[in-house]
CSV table of C-alpha atoms in Angstrom, one decimal:
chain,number,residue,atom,x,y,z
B,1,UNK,CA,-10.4,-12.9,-6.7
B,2,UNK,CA,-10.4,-15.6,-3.7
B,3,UNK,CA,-7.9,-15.1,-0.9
B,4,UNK,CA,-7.8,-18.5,0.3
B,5,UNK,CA,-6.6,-17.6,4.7
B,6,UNK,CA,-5.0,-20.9,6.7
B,7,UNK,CA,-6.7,-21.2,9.6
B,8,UNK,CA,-4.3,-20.4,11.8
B,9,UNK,CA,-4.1,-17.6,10.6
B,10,UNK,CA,-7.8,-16.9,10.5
B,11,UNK,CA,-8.3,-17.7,13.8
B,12,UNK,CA,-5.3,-15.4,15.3
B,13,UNK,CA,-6.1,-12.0,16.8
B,14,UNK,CA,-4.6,-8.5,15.5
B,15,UNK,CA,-4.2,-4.9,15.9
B,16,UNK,CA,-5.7,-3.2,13.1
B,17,UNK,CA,-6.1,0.6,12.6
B,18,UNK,CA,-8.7,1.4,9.4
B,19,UNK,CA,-6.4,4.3,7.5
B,20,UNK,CA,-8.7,5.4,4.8
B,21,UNK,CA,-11.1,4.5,1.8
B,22,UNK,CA,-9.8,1.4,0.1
B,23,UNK,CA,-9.6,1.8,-4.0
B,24,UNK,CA,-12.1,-1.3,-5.8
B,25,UNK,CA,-11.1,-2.3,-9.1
B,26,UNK,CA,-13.7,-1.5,-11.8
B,27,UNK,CA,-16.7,-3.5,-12.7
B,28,UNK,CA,-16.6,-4.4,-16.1
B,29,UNK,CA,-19.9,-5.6,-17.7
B,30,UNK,CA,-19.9,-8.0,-20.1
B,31,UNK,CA,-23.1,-8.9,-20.3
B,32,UNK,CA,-23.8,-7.9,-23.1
B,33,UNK,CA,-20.4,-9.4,-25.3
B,34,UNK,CA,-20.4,-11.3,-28.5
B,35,UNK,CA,-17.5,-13.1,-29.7
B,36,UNK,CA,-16.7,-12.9,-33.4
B,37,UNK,CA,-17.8,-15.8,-35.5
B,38,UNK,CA,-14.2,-16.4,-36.6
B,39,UNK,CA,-13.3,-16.7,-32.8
B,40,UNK,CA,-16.2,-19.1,-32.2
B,41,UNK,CA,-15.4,-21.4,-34.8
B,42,UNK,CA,-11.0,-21.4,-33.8
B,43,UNK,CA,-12.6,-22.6,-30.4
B,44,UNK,CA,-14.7,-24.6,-32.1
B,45,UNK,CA,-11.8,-26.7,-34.0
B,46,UNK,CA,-9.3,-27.0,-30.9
B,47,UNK,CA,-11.8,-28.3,-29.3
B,48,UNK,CA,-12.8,-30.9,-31.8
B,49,UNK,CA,-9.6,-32.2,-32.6
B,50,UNK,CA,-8.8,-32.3,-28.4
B,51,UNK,CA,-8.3,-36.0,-27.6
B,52,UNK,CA,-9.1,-35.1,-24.2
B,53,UNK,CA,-11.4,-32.1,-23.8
B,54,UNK,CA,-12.7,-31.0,-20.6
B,55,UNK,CA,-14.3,-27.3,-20.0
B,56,UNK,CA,-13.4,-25.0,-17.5
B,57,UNK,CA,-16.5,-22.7,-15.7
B,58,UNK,CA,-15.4,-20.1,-14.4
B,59,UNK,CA,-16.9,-17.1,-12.6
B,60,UNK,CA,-17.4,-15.4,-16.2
B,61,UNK,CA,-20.0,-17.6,-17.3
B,62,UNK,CA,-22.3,-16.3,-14.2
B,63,UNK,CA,-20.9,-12.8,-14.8
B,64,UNK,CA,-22.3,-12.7,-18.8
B,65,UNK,CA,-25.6,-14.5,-18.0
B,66,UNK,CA,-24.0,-17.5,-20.1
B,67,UNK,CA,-25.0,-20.4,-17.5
B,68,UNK,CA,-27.7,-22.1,-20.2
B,69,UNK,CA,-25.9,-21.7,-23.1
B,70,UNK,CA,-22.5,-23.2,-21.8
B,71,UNK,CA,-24.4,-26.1,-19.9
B,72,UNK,CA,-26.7,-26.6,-23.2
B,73,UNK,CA,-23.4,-26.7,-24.9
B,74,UNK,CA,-21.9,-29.6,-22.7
B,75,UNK,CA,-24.8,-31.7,-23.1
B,76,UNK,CA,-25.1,-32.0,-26.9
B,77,UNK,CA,-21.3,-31.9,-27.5
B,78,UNK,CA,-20.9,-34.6,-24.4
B,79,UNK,CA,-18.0,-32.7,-23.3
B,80,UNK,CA,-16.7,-33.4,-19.3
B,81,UNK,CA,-16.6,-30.4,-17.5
B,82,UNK,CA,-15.2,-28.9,-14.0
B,83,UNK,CA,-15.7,-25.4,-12.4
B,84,UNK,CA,-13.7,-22.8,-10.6
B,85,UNK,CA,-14.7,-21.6,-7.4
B,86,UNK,CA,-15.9,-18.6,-9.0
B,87,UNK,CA,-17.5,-21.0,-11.5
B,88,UNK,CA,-19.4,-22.7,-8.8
B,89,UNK,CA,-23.1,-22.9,-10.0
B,90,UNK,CA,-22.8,-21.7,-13.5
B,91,UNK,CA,-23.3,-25.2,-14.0
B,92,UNK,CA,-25.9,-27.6,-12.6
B,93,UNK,CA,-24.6,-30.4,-10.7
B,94,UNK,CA,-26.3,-32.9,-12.3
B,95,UNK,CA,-25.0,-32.1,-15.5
B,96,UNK,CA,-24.0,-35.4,-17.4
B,97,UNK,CA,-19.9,-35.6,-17.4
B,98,UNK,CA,-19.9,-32.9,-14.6
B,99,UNK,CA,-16.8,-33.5,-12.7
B,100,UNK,CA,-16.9,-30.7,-9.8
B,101,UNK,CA,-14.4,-28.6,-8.3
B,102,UNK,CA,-11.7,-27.8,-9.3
B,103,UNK,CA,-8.0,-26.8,-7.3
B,104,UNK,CA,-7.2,-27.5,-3.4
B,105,UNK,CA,-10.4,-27.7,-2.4
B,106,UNK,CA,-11.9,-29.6,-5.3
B,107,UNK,CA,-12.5,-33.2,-6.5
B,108,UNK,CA,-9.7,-35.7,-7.4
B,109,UNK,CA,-11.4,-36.6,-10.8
B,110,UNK,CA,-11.8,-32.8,-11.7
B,111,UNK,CA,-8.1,-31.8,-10.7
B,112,UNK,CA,-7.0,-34.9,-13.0
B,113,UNK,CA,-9.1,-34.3,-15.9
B,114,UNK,CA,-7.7,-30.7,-16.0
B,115,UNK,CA,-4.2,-31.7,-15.6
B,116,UNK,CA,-4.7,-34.6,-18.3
B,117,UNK,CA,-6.7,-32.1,-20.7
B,118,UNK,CA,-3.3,-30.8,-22.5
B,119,UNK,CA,-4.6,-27.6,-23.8
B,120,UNK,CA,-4.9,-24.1,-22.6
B,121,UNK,CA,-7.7,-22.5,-24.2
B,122,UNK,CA,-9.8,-20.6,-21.7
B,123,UNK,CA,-12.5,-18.5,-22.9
B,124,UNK,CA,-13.9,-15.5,-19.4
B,125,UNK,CA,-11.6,-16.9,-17.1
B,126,UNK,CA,-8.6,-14.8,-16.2
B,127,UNK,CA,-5.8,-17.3,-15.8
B,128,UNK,CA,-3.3,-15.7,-12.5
């Protein structure tokens, strides 16, 4: 989760009194996860008949040790691709058709090709 602070708000000063342990949300490891064939090959067809398909990294390709297989998958398919800011190094920069960033902070091209993509087919990328 990214709590994204205005600086103003950053920067001012507060009284705070610590009242306790603070519950965490569960880990859940998914390292170890295989999507069904059937599922694969749905994913598969969307994303052949997209007119304009671009691929979204987001933090769960780093959480299920899936970097290589996602950025092998981009270069044979060809497909332009854009990461969260949990995504952010599951894919190398240098990647052909890697457009960067994506959201506030990101790059124009990435933001575009997102909003342009006209799909919403997200595979380990919880969508809030």
């Amino acid at each position: 989760m990214l709590v994204d602070v205005p600086r103003d708000i950053l920067l001012a000063e507060a009284e705070f009194t610590f009242s306790g342990p603070v519950d965490t949300l569960p880990h859940t490891d998914v390292s170890d996860a295989e999507p069904a064939k059937t599922d694969l090959e749905k994913v598969l067809a969307a994303l052949y008949a997209a007119k304009r398909p671009v691929l979204l990294a987001g933090g769960g390709i780093t959480r299920s040790g899936a970097s290589s297989e996602v950025t092998d998958f981009c270069k044979n398919v060809g497909i332009p691709a854009a990461s969260t800011l949990m995504g952010l190094g599951s894919l190398p920069s240098d990647l052909p058709h890697y457009l960067g960033l994506t959201g506030m902070h990101g790059h124009k091209a990435a933001n575009l090709a997102i909003a342009a993509a006209r799909s919403d087919h997200c595979g380990g990328k919880p969508l809030q």
